[in-house]
Short mmCIF file of C-alpha atoms in Angstrom, two decimals:
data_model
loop_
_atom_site.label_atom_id
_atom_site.label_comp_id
_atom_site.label_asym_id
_atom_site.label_seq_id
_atom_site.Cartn_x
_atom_site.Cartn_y
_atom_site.Cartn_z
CA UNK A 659 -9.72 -20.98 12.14
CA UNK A 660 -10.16 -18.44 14.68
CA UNK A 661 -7.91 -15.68 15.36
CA UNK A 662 -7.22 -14.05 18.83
CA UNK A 663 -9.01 -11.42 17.28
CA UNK A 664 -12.74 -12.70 17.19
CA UNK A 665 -11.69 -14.82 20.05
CA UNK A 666 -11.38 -11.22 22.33
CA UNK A 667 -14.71 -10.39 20.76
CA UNK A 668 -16.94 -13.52 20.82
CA UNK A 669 -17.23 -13.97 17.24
CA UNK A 670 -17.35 -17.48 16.15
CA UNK A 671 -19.61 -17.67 13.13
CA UNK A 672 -16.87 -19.11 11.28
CA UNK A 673 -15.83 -15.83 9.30
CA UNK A 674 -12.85 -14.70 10.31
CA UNK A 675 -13.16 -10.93 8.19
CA UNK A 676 -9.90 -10.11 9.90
CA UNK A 677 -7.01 -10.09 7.55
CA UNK A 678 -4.34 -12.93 7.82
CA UNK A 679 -1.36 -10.98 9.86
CA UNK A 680 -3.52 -11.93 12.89
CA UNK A 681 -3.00 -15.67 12.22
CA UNK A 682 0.49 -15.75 10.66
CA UNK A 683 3.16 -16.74 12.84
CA UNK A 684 5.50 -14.00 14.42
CA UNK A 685 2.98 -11.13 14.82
CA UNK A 686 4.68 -9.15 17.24
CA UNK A 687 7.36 -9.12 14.69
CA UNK A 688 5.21 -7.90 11.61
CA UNK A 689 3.35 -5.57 14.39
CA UNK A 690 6.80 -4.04 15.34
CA UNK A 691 7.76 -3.85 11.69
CA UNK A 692 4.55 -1.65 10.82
CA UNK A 693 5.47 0.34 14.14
CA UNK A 694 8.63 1.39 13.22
CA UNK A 695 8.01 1.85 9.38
CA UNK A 696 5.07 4.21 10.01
CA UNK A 697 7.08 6.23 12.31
CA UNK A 698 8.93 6.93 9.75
CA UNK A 699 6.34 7.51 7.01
CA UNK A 700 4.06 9.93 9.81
CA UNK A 701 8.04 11.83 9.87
CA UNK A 702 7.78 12.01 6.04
CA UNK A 703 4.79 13.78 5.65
CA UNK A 704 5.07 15.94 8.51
CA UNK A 705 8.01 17.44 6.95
CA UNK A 706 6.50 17.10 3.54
CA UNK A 707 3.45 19.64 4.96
CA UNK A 708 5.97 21.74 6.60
CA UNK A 709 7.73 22.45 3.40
CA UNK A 710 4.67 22.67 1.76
CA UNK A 711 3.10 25.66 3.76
CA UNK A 712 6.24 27.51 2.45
CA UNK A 713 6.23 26.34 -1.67
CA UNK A 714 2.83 25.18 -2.14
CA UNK A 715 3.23 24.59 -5.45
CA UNK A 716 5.88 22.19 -5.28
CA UNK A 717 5.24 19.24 -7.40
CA UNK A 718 8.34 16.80 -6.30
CA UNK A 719 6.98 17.62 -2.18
CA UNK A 720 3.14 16.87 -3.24
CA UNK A 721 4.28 13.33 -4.82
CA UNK A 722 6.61 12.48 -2.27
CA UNK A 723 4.26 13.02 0.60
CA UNK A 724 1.40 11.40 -1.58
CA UNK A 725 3.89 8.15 -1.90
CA UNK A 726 4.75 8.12 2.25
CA UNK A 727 0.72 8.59 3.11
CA UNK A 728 -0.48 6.06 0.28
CA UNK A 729 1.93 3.35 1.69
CA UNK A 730 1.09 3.94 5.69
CA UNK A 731 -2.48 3.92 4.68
CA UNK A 732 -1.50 0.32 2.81
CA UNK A 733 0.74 -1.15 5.66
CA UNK A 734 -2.60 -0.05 7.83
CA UNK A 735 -4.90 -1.46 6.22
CA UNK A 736 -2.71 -4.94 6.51
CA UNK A 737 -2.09 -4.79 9.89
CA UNK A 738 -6.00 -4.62 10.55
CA UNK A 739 -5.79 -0.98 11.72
CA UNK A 740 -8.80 -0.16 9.57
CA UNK A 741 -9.67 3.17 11.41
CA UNK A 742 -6.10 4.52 10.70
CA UNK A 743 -5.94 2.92 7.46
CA UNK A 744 -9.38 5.53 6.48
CA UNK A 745 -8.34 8.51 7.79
CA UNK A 746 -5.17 8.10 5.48
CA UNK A 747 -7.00 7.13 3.15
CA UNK A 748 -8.38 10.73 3.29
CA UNK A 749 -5.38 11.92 3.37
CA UNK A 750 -4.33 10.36 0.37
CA UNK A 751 -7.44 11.97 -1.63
CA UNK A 752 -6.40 15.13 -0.96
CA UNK A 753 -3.24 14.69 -1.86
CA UNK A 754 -4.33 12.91 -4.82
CA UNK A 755 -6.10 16.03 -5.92
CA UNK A 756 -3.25 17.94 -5.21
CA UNK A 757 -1.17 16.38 -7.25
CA UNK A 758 -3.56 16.54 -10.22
CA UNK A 759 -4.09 20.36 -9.73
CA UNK A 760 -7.73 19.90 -8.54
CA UNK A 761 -6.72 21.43 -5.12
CA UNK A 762 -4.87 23.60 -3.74
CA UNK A 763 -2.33 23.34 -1.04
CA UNK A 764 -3.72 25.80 0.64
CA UNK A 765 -2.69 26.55 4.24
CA UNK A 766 -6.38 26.09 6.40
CA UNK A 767 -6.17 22.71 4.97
CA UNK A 768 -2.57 21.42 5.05
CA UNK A 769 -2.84 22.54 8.93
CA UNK A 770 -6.09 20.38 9.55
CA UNK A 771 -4.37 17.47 7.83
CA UNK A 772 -1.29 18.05 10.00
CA UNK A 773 -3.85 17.83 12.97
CA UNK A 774 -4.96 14.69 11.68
CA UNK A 775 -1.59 13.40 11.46
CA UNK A 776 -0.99 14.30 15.14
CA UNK A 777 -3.42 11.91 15.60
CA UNK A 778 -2.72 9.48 13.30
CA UNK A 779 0.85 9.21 15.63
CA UNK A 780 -1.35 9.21 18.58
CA UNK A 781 -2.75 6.15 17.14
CA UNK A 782 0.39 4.48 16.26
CA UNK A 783 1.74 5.54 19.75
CA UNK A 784 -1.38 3.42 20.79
CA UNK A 785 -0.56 0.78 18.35
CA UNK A 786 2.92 0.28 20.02
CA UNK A 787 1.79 0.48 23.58
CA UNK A 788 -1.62 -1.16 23.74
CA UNK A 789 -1.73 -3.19 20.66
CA UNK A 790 -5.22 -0.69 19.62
CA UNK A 791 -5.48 2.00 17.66
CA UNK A 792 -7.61 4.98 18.83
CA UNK A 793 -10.94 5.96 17.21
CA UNK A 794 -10.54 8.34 14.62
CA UNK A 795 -13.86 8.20 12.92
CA UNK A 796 -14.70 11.95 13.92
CA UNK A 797 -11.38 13.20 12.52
CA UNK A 798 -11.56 11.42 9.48
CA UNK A 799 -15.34 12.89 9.27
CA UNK A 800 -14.51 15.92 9.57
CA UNK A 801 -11.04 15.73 6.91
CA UNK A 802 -13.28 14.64 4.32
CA UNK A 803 -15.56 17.32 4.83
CA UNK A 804 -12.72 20.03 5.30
CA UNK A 805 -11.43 18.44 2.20
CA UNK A 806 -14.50 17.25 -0.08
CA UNK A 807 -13.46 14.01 -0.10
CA UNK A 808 -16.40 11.42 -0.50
CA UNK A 809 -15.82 9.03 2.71
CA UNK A 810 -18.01 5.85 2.77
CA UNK A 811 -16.76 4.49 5.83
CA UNK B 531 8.82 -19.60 -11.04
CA UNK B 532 10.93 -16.84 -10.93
CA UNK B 533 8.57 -13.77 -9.71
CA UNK B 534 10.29 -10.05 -9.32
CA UNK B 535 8.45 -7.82 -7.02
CA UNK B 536 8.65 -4.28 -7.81
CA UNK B 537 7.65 -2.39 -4.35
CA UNK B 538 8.80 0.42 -2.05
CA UNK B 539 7.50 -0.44 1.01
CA UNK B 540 9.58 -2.50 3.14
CA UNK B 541 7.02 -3.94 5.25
CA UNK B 542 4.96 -5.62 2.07
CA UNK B 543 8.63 -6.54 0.62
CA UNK B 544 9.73 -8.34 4.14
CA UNK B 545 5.92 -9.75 4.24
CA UNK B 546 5.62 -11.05 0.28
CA UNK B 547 8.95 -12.49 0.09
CA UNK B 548 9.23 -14.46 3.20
CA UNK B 549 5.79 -16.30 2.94
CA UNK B 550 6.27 -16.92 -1.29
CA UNK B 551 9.58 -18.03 -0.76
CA UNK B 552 8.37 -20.67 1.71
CA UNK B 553 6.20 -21.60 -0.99
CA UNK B 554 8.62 -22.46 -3.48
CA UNK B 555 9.37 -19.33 -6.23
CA UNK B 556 12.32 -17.45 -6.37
CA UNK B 557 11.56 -13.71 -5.65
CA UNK B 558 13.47 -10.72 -6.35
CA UNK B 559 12.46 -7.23 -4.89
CA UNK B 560 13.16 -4.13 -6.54
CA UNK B 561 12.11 -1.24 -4.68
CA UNK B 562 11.30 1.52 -7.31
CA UNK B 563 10.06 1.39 -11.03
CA UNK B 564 13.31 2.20 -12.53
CA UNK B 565 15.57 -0.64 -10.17
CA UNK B 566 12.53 -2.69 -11.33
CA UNK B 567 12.58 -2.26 -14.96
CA UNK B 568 16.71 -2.83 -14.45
CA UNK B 569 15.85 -6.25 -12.95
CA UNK B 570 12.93 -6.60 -15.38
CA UNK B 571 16.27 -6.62 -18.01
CA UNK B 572 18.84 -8.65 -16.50
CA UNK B 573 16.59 -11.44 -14.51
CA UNK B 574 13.82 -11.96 -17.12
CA UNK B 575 11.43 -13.18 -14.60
CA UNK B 576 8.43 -15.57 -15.78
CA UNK B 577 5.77 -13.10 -13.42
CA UNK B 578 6.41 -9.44 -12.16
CA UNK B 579 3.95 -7.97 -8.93
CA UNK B 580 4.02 -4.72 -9.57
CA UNK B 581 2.87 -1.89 -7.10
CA UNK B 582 1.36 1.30 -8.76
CA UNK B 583 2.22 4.15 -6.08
CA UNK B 584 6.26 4.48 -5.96
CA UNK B 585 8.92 7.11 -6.53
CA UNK B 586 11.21 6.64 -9.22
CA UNK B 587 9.03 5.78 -11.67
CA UNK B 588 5.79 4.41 -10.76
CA UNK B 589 4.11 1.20 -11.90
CA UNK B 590 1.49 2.79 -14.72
CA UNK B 591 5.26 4.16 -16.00
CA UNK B 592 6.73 1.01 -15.69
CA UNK B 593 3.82 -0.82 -17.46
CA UNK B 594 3.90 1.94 -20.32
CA UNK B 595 7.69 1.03 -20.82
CA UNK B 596 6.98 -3.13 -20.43
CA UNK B 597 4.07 -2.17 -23.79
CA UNK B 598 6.64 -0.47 -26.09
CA UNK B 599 9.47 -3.57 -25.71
CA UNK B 600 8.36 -6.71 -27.92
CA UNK B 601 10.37 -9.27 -25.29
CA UNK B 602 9.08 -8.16 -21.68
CA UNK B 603 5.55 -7.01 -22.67
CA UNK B 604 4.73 -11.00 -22.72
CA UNK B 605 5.70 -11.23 -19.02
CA UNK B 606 2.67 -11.52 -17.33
CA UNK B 607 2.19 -8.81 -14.63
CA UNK B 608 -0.37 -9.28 -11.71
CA UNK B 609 -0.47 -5.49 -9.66
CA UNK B 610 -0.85 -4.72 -6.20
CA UNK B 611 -3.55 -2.51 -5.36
CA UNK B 612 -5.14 -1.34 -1.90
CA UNK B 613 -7.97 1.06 -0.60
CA UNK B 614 -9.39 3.13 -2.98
CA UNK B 615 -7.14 1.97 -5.94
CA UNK B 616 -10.56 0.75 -8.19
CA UNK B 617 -9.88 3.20 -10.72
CA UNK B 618 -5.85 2.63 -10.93
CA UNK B 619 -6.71 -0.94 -11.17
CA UNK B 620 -8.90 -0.35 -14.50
CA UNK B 621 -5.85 2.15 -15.38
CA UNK B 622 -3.12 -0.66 -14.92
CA UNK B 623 -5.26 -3.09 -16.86
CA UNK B 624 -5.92 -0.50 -19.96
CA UNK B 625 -1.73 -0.49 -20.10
CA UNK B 626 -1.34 -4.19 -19.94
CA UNK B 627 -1.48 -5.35 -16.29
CA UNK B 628 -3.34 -8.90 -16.20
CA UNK B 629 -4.59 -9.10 -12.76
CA UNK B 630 -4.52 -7.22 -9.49
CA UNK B 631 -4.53 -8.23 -6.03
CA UNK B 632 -5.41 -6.61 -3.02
CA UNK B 633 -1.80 -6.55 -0.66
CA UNK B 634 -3.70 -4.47 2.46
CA UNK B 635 -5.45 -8.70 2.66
CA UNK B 636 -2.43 -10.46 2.55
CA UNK B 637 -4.46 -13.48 0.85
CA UNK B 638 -1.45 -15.76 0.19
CA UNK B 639 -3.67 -18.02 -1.13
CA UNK B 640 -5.35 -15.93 -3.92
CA UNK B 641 -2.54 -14.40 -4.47
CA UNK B 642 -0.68 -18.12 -5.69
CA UNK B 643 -3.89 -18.84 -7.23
CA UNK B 644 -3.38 -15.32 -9.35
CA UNK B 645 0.26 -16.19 -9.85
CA UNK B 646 -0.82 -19.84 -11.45
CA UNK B 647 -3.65 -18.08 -13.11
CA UNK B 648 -1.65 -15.42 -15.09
CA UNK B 649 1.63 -17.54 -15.95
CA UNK B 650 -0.74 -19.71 -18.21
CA UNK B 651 -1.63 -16.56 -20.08
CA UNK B 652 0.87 -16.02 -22.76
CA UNK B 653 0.92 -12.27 -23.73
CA UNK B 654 0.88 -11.65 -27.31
#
């Protein structure tokens, strides 16, 4: 079977790698659906940062925001967003560690990750409009470096 | 089969239901560990997905809980995992979890395959 997907990039060796939202009936629905619902995670953890920058130490914030990035990063990853899906997935590590006590909340980092997120919304923005997400390979680069996060993508 | 799905995100619960119900089971969705582990009680379902990263309890909780009671720790339980969950995967499976699938591939037909798989495994 081949989805619209390698169709719009001449792939037709018979491997469709892409995952099977792109070949399910009502896409625009489960496209919308992942629109809306990471709107509302990317308002989440925005707020979760914010509030962390002022307790840093607060466990209930760290897990919360941890939960809201871990599922985006899923729903992502679903939806064939895979560049989106990474950089949360950096994202997540951190927060990860966080939550373990490995790292710090400090503030240099918790603002680049709030960069990143202004760019993950970017993306979704781009998602919504264009039915692409942007590249973010150099931001999530640069996060996992920021963060010392291994990143093998 | 009666499967409960125990997962917070709306757009895996809208996605999972839909496409097993048109399959044939009977799914129920609880949306944290503790409404799951409620349902887990009153429904007795013969198969629980479980996801691992949710408030209210989370699924290595709610598998910890499952191990202690001598009824529900024979319910086989397949987890969701995604992205960088290899290690909570070996974690779910140390506290009783049977199987995983990945949910970021929606692979409906591994995941039935896993469902058919499991239910012949009676927990002891």
């Amino acid at each position: 079977m081949s989805c619209f997907f390698c169709i719009i990039n001449n792939r037709y060796d018979g491997i469709c790698k892409m995952p099977l939202i792109y070949m399910v009936k009502n896409l625009s629905y489960y496209k919308n659906l992942y629109v809306q619902t990471a709107y509302g995670y990317l308002e989440k953890i925005k707020n979760g940062i914010s509030q962390l920058f002022k307790t840093p130490h607060n466990k209930e914030i760290v897990n919360d925001t941890y939960i809201s990035i871990h599922s985006l990063k899923s729903q992502s990853m679903a939806m064939g967003y895979e560049k989106t899906a990474y950089l949360c997935n950096v994202i997540e590590s951190i927060f990860k560690e966080f939550k373990e006590g490995k790292k710090d909340a400090e503030s240099g980092l918790l603002s680049l990750i709030m960069n990143s997120l202004e760019k993950l919304s970017t993306s979704v923005n781009s998602i919504k409009n264009e039915n692409v997400e942007i590249d973010l390979s150099e931001d999530t680069k640069k996060l996992s470096e920021a963060g010392g996060i291994k990143n093998n993508y | 089969m009666r499967i409960l799905i125990i997962e917070d995100d709306t757009f895996f619960q809208n996605f999972y239901q839909t496409k097993l119900e048109e399959k044939g089971f009977q799914i129920y969705i609880a949306s944290n560990g503790n409404e799951g582990l409620s349902k887990i009680y009153s429904l007795k379902p013969d198969l629980i997905i479980l996801d691992l990263i949710m408030p209210e309890k989370d699924g290595f909780e709610v598998l910890q809980v499952l191990s202690q009671n001598t009824d529900f720790k024979k319910i086989p339980v397949l987890v969701f995992s995604t992205l960088g969950q290899e290690s909570d995967v070996q974690k779910a499976k140390q506290l009783g979890a049977s199987d995983y699938v990945n949910k970021s591939f929606l692979d409906l037909d591994k995941l039935i395959s896993k469902i058919h798989s499991v239910a012949k495994t009676i927990k002891t």
